[in-house]
PDB file of C-alpha atoms in Angstrom:
ATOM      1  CA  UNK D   1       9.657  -4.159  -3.205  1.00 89.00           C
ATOM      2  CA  UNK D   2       6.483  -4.719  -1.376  1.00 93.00           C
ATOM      3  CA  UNK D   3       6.828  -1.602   0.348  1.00 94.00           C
ATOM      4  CA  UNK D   4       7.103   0.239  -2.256  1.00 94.00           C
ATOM      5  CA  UNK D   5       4.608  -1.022  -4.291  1.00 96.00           C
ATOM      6  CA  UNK D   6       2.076  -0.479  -1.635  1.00 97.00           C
ATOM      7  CA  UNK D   7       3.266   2.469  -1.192  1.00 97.00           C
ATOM      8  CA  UNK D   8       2.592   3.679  -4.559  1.00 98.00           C
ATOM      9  CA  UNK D   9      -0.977   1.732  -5.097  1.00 98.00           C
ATOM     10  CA  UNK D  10      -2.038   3.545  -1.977  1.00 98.00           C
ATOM     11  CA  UNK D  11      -1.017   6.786  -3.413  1.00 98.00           C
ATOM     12  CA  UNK D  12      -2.768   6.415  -7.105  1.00 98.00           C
ATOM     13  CA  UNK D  13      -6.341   5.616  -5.275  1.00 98.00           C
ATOM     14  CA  UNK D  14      -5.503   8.498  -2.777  1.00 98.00           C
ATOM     15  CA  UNK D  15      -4.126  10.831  -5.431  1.00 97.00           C
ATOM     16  CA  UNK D  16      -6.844  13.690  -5.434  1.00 97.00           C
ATOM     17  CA  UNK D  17      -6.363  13.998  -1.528  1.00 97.00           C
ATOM     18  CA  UNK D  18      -2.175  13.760  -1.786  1.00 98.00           C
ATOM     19  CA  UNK D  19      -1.824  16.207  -5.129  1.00 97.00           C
ATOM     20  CA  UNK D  20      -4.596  18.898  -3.621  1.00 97.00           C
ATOM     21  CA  UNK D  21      -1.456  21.134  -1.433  1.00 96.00           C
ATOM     22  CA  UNK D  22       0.613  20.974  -4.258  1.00 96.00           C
ATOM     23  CA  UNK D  23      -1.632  21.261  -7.367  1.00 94.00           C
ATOM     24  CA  UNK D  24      -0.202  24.250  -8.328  1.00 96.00           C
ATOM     25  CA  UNK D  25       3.285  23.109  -8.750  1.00 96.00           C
ATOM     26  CA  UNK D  26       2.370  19.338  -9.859  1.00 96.00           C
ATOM     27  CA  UNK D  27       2.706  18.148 -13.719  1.00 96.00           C
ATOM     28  CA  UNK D  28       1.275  14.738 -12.960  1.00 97.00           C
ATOM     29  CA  UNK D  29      -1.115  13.593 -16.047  1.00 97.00           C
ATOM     30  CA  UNK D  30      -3.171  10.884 -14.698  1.00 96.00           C
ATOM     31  CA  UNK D  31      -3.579   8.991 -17.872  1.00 97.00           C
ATOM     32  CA  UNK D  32       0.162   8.306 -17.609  1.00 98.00           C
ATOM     33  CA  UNK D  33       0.376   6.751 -14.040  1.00 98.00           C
ATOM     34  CA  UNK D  34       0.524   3.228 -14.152  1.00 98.00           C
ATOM     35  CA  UNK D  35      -2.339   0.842 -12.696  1.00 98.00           C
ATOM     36  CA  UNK D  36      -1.231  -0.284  -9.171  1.00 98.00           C
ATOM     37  CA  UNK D  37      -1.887  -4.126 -10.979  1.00 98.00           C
ATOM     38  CA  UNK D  38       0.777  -3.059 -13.567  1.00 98.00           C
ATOM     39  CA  UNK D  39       3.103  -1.654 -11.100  1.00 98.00           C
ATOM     40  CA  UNK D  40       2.337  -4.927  -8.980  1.00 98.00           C
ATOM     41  CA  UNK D  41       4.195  -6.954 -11.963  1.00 98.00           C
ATOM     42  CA  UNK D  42       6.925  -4.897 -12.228  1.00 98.00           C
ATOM     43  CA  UNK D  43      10.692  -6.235 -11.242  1.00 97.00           C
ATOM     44  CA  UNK D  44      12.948  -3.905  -9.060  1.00 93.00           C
ATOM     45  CA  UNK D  45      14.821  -2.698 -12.059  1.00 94.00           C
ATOM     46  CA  UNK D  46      11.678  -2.071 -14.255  1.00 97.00           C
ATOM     47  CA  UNK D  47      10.983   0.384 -10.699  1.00 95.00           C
ATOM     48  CA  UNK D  48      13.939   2.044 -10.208  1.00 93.00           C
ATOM     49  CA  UNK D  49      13.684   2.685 -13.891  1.00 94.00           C
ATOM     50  CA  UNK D  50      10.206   4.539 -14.049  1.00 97.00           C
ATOM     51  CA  UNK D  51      11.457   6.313 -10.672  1.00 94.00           C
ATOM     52  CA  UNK D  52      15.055   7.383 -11.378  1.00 90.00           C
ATOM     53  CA  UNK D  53      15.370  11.138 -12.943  1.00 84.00           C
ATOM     54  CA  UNK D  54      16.677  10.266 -15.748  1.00 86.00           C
ATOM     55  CA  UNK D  55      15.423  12.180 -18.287  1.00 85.00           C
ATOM     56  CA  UNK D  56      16.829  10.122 -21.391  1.00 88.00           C
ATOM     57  CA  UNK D  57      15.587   6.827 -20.107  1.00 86.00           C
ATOM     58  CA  UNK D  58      12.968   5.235 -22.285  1.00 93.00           C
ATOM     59  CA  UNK D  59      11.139   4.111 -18.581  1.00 95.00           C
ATOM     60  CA  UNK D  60      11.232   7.036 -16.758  1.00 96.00           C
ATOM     61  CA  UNK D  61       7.857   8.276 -15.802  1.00 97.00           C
ATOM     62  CA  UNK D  62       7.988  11.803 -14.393  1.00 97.00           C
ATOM     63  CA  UNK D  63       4.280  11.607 -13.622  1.00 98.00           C
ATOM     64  CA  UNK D  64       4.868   8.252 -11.087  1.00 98.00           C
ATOM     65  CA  UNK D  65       7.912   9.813  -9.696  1.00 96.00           C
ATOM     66  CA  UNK D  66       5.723  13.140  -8.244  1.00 97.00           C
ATOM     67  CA  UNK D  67       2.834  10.981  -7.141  1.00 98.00           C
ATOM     68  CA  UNK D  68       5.302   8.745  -5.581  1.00 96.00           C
ATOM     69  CA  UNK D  69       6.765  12.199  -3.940  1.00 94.00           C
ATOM     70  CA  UNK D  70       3.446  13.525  -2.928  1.00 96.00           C
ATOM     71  CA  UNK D  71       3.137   9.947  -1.505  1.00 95.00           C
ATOM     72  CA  UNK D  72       5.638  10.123   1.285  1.00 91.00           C
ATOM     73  CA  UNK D  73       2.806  10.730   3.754  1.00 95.00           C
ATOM     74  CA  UNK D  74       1.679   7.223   3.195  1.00 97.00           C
ATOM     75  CA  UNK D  75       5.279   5.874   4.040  1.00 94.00           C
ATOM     76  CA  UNK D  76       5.198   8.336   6.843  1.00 95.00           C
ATOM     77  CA  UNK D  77       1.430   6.557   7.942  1.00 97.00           C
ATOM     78  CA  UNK D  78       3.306   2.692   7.467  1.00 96.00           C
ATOM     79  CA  UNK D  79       5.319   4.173  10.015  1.00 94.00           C
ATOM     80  CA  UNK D  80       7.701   1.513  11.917  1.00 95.00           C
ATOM     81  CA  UNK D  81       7.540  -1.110   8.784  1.00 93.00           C
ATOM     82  CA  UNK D  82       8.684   1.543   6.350  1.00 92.00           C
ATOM     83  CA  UNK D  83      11.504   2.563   8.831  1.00 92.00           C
ATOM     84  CA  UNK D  84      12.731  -0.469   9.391  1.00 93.00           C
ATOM     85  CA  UNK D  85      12.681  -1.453   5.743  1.00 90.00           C
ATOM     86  CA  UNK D  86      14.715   1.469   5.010  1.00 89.00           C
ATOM     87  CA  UNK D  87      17.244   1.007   7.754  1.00 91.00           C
ATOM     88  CA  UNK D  88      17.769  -2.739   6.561  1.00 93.00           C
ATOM     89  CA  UNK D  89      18.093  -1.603   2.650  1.00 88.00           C
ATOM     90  CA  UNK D  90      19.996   1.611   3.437  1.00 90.00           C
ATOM     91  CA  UNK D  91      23.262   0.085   1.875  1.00 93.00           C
ATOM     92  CA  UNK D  92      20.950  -0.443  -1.404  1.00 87.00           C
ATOM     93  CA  UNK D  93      19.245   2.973  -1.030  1.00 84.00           C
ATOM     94  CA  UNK D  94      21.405   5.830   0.227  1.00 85.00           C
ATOM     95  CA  UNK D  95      23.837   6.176  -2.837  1.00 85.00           C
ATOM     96  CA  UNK D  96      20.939   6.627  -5.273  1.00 80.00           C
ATOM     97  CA  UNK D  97      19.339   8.678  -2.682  1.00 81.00           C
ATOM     98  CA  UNK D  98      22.572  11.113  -2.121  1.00 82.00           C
ATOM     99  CA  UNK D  99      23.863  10.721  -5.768  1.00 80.00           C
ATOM    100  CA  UNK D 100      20.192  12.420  -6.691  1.00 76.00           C
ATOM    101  CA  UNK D 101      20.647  14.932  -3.883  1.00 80.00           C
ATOM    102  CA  UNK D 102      24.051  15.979  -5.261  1.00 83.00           C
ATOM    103  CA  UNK D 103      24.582  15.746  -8.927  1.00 82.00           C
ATOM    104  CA  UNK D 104      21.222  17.105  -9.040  1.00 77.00           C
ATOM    105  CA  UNK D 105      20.600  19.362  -6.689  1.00 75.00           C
ATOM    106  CA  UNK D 106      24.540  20.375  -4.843  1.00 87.00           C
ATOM    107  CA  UNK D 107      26.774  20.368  -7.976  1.00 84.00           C
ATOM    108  CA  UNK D 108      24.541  22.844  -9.871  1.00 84.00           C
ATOM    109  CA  UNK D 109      23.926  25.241  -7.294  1.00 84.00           C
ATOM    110  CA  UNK D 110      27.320  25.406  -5.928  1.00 87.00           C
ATOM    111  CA  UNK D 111      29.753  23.808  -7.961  1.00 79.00           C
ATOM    112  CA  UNK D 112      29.138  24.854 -11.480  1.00 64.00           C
TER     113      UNK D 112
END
């Protein structure tokens, strides 16, 4: 959870710099990001919650989720430590990861 939490601090004081290429397909409101001290408190369900695309959970944030998109260039900058904290929680990650990639992505475009 540190990682990601870092991760996503670094990207709400960087924000302006990280939405500025895609400001013309972004919907983030600012006023409904979180403060990095909030996010700081949060458990890793309370996370996943505000992260996961689900559209009729009460703690989904759609507006944390993008910024935390548009904030893959600061895992990318982490470099090794982010790697290697993926590759050790990959058991943990990868079925959210390809469940997103296919029910919402796969399935509609060639399955339905």
């Amino acid at each position: 959870m540190k990682i990601v939490k870092e991760i996503y601090s670094q990207a709400f004081f960087r924000r302006e710099e990280l939405m500025k290429p895609y400001a013309e397909v972004l919907e983030i409101d600012e006023v409904l990001l979180p403060l990095p001290s909030e996010v700081q408190q949060w458990t890793s369900r309370q996370y996943v919650a505000a992260l996961r695309h689900d559209d009729s959970g009460k703690s989904y944030n759609p507006h944390f989720r993008q910024l935390l998109h548009v904030g893959y260039k600061i895992a990318a900058e982490m470099g090794k430590s982010c790697h290697d904290a993926l590759v050790r929680l990959d058991e943990f990650i990868a079925p959210d990861v390809m469940g997103n990639l296919y029910d919402r992505h796969i399935q509609p475009l060639f399955m339905e």
